[in-house]
Short mmCIF file of C-alpha atoms and ligand atoms in Angstrom, two decimals:
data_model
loop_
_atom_site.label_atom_id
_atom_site.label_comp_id
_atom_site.label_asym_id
_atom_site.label_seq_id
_atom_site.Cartn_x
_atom_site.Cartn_y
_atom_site.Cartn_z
CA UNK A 1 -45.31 -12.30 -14.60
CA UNK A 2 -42.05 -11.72 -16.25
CA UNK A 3 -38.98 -10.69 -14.70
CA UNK A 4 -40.36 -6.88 -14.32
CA UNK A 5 -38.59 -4.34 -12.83
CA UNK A 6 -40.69 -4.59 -9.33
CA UNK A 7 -39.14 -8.21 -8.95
CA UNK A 8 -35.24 -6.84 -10.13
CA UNK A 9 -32.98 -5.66 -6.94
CA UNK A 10 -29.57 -4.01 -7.94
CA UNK A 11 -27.27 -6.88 -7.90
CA UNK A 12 -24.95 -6.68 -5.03
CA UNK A 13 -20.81 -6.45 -4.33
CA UNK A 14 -19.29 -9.44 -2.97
CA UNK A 15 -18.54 -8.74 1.13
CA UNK A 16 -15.60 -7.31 1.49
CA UNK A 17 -14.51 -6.42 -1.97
CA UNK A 18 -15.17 -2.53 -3.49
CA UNK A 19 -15.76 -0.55 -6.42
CA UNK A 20 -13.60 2.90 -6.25
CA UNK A 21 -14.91 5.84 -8.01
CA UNK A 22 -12.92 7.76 -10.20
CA UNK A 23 -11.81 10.12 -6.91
CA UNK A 24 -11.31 7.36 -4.46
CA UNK A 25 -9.09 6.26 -7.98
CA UNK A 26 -7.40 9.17 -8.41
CA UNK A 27 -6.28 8.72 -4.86
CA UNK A 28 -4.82 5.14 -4.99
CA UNK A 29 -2.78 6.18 -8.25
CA UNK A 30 -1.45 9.17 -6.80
CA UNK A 31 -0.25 7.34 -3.72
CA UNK A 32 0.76 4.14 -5.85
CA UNK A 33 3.21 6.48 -7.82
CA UNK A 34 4.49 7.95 -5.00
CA UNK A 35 5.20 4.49 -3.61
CA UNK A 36 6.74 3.68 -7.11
CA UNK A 37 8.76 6.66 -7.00
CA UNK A 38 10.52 5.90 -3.69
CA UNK A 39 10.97 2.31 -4.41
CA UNK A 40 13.00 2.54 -8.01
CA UNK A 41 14.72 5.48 -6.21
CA UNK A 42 16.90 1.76 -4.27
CA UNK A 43 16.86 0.32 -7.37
CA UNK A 44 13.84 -2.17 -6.97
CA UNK A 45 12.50 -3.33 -10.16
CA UNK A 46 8.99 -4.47 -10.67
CA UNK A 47 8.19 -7.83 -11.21
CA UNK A 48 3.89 -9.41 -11.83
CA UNK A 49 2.76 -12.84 -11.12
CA UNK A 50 -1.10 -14.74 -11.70
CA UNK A 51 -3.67 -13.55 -8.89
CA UNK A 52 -3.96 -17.75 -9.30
CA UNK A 53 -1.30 -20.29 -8.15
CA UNK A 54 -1.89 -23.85 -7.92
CA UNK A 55 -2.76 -24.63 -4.02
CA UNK A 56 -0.19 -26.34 -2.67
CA UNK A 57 2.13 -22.96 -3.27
CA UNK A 58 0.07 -21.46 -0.95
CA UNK A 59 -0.76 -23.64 1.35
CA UNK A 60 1.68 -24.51 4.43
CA UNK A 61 2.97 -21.04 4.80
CA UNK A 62 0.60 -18.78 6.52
CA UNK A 63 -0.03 -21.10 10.12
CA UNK A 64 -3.34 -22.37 10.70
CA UNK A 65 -5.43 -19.23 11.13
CA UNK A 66 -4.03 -17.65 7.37
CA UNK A 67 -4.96 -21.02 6.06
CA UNK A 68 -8.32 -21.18 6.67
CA UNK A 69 -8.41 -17.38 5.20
CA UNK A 70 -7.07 -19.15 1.78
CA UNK A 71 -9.53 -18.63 -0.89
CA UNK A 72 -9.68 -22.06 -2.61
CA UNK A 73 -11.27 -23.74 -4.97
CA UNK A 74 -11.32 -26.29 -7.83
CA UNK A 75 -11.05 -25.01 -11.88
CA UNK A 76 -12.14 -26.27 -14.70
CA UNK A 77 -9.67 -28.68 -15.60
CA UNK A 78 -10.09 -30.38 -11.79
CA UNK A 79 -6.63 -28.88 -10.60
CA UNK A 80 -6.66 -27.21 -6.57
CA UNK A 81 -6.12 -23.39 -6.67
CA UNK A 82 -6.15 -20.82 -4.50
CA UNK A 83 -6.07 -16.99 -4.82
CA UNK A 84 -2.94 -15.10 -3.46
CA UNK A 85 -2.96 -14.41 -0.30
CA UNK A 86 0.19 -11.80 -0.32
CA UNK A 87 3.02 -11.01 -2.56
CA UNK A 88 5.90 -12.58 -0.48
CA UNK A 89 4.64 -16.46 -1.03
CA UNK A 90 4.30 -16.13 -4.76
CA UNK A 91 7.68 -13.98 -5.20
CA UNK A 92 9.16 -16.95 -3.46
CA UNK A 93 7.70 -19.63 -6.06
CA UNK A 94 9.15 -16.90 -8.72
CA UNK A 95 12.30 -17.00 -7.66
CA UNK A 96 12.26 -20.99 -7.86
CA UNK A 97 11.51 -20.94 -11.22
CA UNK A 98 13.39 -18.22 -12.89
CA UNK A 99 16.55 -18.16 -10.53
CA UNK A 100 18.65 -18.92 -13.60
CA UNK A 101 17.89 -15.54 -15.08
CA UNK A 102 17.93 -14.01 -11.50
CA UNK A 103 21.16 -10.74 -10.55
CA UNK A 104 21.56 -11.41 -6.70
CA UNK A 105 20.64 -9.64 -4.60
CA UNK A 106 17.71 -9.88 -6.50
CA UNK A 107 15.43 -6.68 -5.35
CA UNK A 108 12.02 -6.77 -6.74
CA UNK A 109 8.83 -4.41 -5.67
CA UNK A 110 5.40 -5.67 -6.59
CA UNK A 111 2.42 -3.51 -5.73
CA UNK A 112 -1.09 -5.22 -6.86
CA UNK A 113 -4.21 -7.31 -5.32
CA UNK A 114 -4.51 -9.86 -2.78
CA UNK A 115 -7.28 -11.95 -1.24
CA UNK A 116 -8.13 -13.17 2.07
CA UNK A 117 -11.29 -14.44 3.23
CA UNK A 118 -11.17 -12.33 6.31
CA UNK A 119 -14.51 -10.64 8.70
CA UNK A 120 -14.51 -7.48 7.41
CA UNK A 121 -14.35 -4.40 9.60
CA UNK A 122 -12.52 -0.94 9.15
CA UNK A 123 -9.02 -1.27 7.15
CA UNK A 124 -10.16 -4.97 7.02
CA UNK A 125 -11.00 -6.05 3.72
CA UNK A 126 -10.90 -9.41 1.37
CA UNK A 127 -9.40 -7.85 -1.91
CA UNK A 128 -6.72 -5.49 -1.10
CA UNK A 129 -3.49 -4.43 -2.44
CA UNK A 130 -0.33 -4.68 -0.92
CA UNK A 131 3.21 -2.87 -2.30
CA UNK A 132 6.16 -4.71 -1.42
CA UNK A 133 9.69 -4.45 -1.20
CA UNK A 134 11.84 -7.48 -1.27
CA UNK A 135 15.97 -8.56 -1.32
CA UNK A 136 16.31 -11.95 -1.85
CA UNK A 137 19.83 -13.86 -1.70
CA UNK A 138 21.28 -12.30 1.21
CA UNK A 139 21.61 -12.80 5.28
CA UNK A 140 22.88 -9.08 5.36
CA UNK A 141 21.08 -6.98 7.66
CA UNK A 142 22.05 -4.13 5.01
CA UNK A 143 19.01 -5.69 2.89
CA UNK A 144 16.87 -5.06 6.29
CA UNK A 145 17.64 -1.48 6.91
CA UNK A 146 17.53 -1.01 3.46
CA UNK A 147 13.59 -2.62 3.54
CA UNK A 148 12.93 -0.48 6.25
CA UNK A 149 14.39 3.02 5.09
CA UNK A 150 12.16 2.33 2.06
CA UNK A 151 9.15 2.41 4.35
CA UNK A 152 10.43 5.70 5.60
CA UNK A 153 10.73 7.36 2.57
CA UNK A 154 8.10 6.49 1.43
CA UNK A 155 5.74 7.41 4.51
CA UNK A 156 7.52 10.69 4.77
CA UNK A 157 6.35 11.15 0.87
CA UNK A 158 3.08 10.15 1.51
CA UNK A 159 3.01 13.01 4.41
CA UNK A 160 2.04 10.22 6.86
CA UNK A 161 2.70 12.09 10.28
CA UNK A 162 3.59 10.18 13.50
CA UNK A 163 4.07 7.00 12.21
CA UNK A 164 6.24 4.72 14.13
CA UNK A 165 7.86 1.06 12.71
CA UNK A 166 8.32 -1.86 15.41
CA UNK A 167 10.79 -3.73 15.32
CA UNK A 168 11.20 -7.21 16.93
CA UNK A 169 13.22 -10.69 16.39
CA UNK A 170 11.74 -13.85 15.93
CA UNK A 171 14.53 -15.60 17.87
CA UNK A 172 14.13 -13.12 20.36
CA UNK A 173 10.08 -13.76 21.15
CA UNK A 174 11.55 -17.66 21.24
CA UNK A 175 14.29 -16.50 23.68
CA UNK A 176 11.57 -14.56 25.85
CA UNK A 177 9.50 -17.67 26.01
CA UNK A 178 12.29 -19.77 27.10
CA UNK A 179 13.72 -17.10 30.09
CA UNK A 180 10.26 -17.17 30.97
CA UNK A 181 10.05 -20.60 32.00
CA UNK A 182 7.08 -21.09 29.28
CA UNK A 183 6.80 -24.69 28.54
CA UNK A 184 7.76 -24.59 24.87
CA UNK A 185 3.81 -26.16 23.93
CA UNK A 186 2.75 -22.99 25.04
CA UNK A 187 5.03 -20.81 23.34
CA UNK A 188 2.53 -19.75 20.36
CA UNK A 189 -0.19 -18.84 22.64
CA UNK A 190 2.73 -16.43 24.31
CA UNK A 191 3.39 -14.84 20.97
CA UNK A 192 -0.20 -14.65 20.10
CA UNK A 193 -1.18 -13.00 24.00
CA UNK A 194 1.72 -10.84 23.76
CA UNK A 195 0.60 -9.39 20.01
CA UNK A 196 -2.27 -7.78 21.90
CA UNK A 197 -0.40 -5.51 24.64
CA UNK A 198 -1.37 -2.65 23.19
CA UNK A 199 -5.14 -3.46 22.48
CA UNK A 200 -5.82 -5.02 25.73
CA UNK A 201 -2.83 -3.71 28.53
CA UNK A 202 -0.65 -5.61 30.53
CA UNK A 203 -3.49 -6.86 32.73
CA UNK A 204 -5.17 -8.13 29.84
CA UNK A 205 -2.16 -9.68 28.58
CA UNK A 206 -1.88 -11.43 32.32
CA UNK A 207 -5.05 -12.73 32.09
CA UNK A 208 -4.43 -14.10 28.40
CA UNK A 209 -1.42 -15.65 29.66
CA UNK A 210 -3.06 -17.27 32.84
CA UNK A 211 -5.88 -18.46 30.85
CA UNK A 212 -3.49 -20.19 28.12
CA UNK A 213 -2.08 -22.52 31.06
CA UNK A 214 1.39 -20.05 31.66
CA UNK A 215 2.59 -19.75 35.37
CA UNK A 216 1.26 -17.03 37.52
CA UNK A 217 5.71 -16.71 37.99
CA UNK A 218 6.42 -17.37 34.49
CA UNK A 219 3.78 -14.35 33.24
CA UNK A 220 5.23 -12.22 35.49
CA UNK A 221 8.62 -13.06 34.03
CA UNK A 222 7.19 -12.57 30.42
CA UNK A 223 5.47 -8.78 31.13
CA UNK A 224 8.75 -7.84 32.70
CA UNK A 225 11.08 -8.38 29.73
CA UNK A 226 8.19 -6.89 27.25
CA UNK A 227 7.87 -3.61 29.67
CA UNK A 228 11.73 -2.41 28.78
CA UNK A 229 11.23 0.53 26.70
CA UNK A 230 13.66 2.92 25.29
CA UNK A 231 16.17 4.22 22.64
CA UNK A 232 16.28 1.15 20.54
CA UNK A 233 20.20 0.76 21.40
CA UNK A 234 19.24 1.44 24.97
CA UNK A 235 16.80 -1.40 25.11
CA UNK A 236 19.11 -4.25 22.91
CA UNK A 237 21.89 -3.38 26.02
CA UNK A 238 19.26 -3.96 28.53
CA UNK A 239 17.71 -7.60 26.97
CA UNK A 240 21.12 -8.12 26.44
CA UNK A 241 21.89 -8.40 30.50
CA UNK A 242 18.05 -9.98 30.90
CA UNK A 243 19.05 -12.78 28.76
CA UNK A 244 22.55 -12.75 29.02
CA UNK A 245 21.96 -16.82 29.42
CA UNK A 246 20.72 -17.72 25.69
CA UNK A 247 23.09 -17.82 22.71
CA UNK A 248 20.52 -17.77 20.56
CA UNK A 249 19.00 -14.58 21.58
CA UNK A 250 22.52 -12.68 21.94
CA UNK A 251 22.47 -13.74 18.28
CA UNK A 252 19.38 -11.92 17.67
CA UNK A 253 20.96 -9.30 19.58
CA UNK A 254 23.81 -8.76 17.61
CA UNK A 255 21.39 -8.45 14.24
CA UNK A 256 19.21 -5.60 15.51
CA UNK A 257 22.45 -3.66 17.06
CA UNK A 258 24.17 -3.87 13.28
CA UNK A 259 20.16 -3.13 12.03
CA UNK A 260 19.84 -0.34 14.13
CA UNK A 261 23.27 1.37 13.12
CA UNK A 262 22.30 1.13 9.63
CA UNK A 263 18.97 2.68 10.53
CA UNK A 264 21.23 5.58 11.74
CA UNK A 265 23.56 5.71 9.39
CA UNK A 266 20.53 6.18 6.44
CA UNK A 267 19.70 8.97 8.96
CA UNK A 268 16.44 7.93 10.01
CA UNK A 269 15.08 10.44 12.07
CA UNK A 270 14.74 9.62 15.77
CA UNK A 271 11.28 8.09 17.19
CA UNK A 272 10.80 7.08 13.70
CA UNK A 273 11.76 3.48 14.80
CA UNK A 274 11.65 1.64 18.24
CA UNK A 275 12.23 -2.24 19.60
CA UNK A 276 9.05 -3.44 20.54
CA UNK A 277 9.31 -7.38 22.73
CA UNK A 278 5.89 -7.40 22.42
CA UNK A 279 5.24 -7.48 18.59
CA UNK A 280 4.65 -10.98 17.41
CA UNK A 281 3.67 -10.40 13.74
CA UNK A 282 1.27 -13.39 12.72
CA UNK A 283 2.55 -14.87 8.84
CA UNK A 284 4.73 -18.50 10.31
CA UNK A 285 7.43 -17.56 7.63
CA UNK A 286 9.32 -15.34 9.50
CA UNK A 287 13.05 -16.16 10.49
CA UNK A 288 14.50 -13.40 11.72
CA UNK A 289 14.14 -9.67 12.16
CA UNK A 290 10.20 -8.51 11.98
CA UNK A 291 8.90 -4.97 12.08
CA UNK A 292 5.47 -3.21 11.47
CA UNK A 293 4.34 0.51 10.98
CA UNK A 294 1.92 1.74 13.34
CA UNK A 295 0.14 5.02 13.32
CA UNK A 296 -1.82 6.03 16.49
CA UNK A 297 -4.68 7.78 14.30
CA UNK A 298 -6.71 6.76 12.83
CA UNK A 299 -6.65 3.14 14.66
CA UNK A 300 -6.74 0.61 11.57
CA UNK A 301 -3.82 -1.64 12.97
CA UNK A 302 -0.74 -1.78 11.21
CA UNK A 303 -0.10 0.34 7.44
CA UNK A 304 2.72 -2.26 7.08
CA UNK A 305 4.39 -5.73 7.98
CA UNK A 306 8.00 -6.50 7.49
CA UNK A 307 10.59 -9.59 8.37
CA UNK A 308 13.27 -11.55 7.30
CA UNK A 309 12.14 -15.21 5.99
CA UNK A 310 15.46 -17.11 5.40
CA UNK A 311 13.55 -20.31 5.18
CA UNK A 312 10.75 -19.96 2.57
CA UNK A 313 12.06 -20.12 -0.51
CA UNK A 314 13.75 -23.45 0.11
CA UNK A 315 10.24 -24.50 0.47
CA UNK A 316 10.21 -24.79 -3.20
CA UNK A 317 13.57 -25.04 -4.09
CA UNK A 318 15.41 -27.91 -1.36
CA UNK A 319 18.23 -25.34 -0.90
CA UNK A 320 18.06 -22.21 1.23
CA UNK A 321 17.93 -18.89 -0.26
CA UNK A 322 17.51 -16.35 2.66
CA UNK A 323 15.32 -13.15 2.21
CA UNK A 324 14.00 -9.91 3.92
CA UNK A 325 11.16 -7.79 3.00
CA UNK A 326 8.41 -5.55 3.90
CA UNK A 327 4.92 -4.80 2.84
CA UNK A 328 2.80 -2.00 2.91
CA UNK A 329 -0.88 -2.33 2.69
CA UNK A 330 -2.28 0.21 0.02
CA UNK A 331 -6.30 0.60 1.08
CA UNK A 332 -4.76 1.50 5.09
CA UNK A 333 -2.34 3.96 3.53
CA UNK A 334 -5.07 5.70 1.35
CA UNK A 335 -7.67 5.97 4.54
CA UNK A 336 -4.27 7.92 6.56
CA UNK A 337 -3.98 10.02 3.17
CA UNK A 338 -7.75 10.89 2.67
CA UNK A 339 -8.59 11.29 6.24
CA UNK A 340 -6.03 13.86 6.71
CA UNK A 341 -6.29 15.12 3.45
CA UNK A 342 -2.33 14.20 3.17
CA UNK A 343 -2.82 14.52 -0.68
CA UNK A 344 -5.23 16.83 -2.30
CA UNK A 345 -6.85 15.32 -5.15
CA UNK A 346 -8.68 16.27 -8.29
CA UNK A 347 -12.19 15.03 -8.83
CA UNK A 348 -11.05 14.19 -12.23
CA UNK A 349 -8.44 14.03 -14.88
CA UNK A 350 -9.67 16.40 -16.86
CA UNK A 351 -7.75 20.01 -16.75
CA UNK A 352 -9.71 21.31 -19.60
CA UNK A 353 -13.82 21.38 -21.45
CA UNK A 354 -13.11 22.23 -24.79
CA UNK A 355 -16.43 23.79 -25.61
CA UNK A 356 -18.44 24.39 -29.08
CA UNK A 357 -20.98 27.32 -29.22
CA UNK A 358 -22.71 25.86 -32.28
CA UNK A 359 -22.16 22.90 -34.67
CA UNK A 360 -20.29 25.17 -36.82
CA UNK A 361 -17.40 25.61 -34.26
CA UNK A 362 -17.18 21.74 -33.62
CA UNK A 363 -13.78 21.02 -35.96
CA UNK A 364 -12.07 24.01 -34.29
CA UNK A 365 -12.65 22.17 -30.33
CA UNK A 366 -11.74 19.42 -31.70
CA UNK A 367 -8.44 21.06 -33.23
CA UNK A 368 -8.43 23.15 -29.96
CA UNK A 369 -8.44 20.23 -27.38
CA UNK A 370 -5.70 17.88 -29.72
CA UNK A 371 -3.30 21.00 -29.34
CA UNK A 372 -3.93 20.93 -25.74
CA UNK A 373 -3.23 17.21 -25.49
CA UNK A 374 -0.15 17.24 -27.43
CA UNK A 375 0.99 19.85 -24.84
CA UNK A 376 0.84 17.56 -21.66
CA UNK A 377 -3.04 19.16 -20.41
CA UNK A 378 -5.91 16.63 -20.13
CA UNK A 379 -8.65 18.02 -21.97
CA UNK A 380 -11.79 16.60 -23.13
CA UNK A 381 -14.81 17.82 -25.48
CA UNK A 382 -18.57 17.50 -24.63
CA UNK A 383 -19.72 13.93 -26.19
CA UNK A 384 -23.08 14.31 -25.90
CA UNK A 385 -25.47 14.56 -28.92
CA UNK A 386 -26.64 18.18 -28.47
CA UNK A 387 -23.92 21.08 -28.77
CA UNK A 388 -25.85 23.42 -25.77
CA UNK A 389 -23.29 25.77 -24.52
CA UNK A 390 -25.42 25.35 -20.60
CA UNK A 391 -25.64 21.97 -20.72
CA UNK A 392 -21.55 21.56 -21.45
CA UNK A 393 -20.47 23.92 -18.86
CA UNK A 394 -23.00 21.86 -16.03
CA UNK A 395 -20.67 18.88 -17.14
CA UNK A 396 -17.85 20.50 -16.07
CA UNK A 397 -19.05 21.80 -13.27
CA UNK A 398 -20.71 18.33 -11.99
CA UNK A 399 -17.47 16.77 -12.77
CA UNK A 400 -15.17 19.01 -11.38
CA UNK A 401 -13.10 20.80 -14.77
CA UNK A 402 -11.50 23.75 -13.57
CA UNK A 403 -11.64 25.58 -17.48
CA UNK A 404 -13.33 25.74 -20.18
CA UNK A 405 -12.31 26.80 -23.37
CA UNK A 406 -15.06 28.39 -25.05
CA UNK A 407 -15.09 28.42 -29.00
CA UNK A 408 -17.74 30.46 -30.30
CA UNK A 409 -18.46 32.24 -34.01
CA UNK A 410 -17.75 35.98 -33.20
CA UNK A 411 -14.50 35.20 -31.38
CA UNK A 412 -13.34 32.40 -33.89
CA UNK A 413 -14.03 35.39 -36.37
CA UNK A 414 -11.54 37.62 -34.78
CA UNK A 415 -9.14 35.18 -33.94
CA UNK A 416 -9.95 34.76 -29.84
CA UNK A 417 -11.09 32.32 -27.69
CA UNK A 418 -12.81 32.27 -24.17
CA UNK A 419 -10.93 30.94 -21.13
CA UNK A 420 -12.87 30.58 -18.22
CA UNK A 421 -12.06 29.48 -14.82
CA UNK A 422 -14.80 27.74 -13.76
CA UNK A 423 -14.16 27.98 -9.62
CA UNK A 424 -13.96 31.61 -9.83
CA UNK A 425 -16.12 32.23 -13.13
CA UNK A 426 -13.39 34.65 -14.16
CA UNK A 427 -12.98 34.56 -18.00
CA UNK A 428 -10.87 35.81 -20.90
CA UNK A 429 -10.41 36.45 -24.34
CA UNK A 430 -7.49 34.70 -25.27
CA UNK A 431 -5.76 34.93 -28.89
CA UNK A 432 -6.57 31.95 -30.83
CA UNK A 433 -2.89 30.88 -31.15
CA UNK A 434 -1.80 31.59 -27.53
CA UNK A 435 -4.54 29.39 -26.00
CA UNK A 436 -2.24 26.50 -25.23
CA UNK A 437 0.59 28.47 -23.60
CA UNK A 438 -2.17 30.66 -21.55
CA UNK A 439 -3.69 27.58 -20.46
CA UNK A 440 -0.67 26.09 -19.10
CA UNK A 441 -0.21 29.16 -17.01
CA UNK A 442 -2.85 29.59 -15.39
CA UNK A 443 -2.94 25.72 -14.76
CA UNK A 444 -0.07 25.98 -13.06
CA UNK A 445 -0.77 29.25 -11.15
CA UNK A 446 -4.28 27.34 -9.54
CA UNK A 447 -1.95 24.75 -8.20
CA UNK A 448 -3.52 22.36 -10.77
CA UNK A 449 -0.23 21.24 -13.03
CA UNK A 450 -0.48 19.22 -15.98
CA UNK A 451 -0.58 16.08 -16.86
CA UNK A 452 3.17 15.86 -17.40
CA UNK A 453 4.14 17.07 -14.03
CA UNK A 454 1.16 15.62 -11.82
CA UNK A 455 2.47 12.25 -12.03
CA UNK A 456 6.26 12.75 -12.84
CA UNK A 457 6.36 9.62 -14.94
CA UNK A 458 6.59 10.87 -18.20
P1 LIG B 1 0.52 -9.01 6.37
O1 LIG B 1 0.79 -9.61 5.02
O2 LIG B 1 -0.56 -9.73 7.11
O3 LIG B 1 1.77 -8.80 7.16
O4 LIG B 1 -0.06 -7.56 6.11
C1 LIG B 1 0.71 -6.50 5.63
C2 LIG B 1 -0.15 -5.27 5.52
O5 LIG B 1 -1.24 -5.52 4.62
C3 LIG B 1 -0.86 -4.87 6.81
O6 LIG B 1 -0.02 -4.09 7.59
C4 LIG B 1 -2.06 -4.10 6.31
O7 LIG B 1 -1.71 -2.77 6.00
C5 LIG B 1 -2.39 -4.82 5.06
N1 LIG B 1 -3.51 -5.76 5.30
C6 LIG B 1 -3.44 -7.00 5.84
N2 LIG B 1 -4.66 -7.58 5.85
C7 LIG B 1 -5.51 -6.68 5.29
C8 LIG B 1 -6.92 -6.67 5.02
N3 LIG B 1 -7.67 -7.72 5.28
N4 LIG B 1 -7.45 -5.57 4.45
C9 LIG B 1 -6.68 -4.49 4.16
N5 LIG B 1 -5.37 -4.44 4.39
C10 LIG B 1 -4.78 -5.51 4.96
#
């Protein structure tokens, strides 16, 4: 037997990876200009490199568990590569090779796909996009706040409610480890136990401690510093007694005070931002200052990861070139937007059927819907093979148009066109040459604007 249809099964998406309808589209593009918006508002300009770098740009820089998440293989011409894994790695390997042409501090967003080969679960996934903001070629903790008041913008623009941003030090967690008593082998699994307070409580974190090889005393010591809560100024005056000992961590100190008065100065609201001793933040580039967004519902983890990496650039370059940035991760962002229905969202472009009664009236929609077009409305003619006036207005309906314009003989006669409304099946006879100006208003007065102003790109 051939190949028949009983034997075919519809072929299947990789795990992990999606197709978006044109809704779930609709969505992303409405929240990625948003996002664009708010980031050229600072003065970030966009920058693209290949989904493919060769290997050994990738690898080294995640730790050991984002390494084995690397997808990896071998192309045709035999050289290693690996898929990008986020945009922070590969904007350091562009700023190796163009820094000739490069204004410092260079500030670059970059909003597209990455790949891990992660379990998937809910928020979890093995393509997604990320939308980054970077400064590179500064130790400034200007750059940041600056990172960071990005983030607020742009979740306040997104309607995001009651999201809050951690903030933590690297040299701090180090400093923690080392009042502790931790015996520095043991330091990661401190960081890695600590990560988790919120998932699993401080009893959990206890037992994670324990179970790592930490002193009963030296846990103790550990939970105590992570408890301090507070005004973020309140808490940095507080550590700042606990571990009055360690230069190192008085340094760290002194970076989140001058972060946090920034922070206040841009007028970020209170609550908006607290220090958090217990967030670890996995990627082993970090140098300095580290933050993530968290929002209590729904629970997807983090919307965003931040930090200061002073040290990964001269990876590929043999000469330091610090650098601060923060990431927000675009499918986590468009869950928060579409659960709470942040954003309301056509089911399609379209603003507009331009429909033909009979053959005879097909010229005029076409005439009709260019006219339409050239006035900033997205509007579309029936391309089926049958002009059937039932069958075009079920397309609209099935795909969501809000109007039709209905061109018929006896109003084309007379110089009039229908407008319907196809929500409330209100209709009117418009005068041919007033269509596009009617249209427009009553676009606007259903809350559904035109092209020009939906997207305020143009
Ligand atoms: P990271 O680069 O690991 O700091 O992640 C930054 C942000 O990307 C996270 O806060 C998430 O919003 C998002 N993200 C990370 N991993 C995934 C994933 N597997 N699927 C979807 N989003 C992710």
């Amino acid at each position: 037997m051939s190949d028949g249809a009983q034997t075919r099964r519809p072929p299947q998406v990789l795990r992990g990876m999606r197709d978006f309808t044109p809704r779930q589209m609709l969505l992303r593009q409405r929240v990625i200009d948003i996002l664009r918006r708010v980031f050229e508002r600072y003065g970030f300009d966009p920058i693209d490199t290949p989904l493919l770098e060769y290997y050994e740009v990738l690898s080294g820089k995640y730790g050991e568990e984002g390494e084995k998440l690397l997808y990896r293989f071998v192309d045709h011409g035999g050289r290693a590569v690996g898929l990008r894994y986020d945009l922070t790695v590969p904007l350091a390997r562009y700023v190796a090779v163009h820094r000739a042409e490069l204004t410092f501090p260079f500030k670059r967003y970059h909003i597209g796909p990455v790949f891990r080969a992660e379990r998937p679960q809910r928020g979890r996934y093995r393509q997604f996009w990320q939308c980054d903001v970077d400064v590179v070629g500064t130790r400034s903790m200007l750059a940041d706040a600056e990172v960071l008041s990005v983030w607020i913008d742009a979740l306040s623009a997104l309607r995001v409610p009651n999201a809050v941003i951690h903030v933590n030090h690297r040299q701090l967690l180090e400093a923690l480890a080392r009042a502790a008593g931790v015996d520095p082998a043991l330091a990661l699994s401190v960081y890695r136990a600590i990560d988790k307070l919120a998932k699993i409580g401080e009893d959990g974190v206890r037992e994670e401690l324990i179970r790592a090889g930490v002193e009963p005393k030296a846990a103790e010591r550990v939970l105590g510093l992570i408890r301090v809560q507070g005004h973020p100024e309140t808490v940095v005056d507080t550590v700042r007694h606990l571990l009055a000992e360690d230069a190192e961590a008085q340094r760290a100190l002194d970076e989140l005070a001058e972060l946090f008065g920034y922070l206040a100065a841009y007028g970020t609201p209170e609550g908006s931002y607290i220090l958090d001793l217990s967030l670890a933040r996995g990627l082993d580039y970090y140098t300095g200052p580290v933050a993530e967004v968290i929002v209590r519902e729904p629970a997807i983890g983090s919307l965003g990861g931040a930090g200061r990496y002073d040290r990964l650039i001269g990876m590929f370059l043999g000469e330091e070139i610090p650098a601060t940035g923060a990431s927000l991760g675009l499918e986590r962002l468009v869950e928060v937007v579409d659960e709470f229905g942040l954003l309301p969202t056509p089911e399609t472009v379209s603003d507009v059927l331009v429909v033909a009664v009979e053959e005879q009236q097909r010229s005029e929609s076409l005439r009709v819907a260019q006219e339409l077009r050239a006035n900033g409305i997205d509007a579309e003619v029936y391309l089926g093979e049958r002009v059937d006036l039932r069958r075009q207005l079920q397309y609209a309906n099935r795909k969501g148009i809000p109007f039709a314009i209905i061109v018929g003989p006896d109003e084309l006669t007379v110089g009039v066109v229908t407008l319907r409304n196809l929500v409330t099946g209100e209709q009117e006879r418009v005068a041919r040459h007033e269509i596009v100006a009617t249209a427009l208003q009553r676009l606007v007065a259903t809350g559904r604007r035109p092209a020009r102003e939906r997207t305020g790109q143009e």
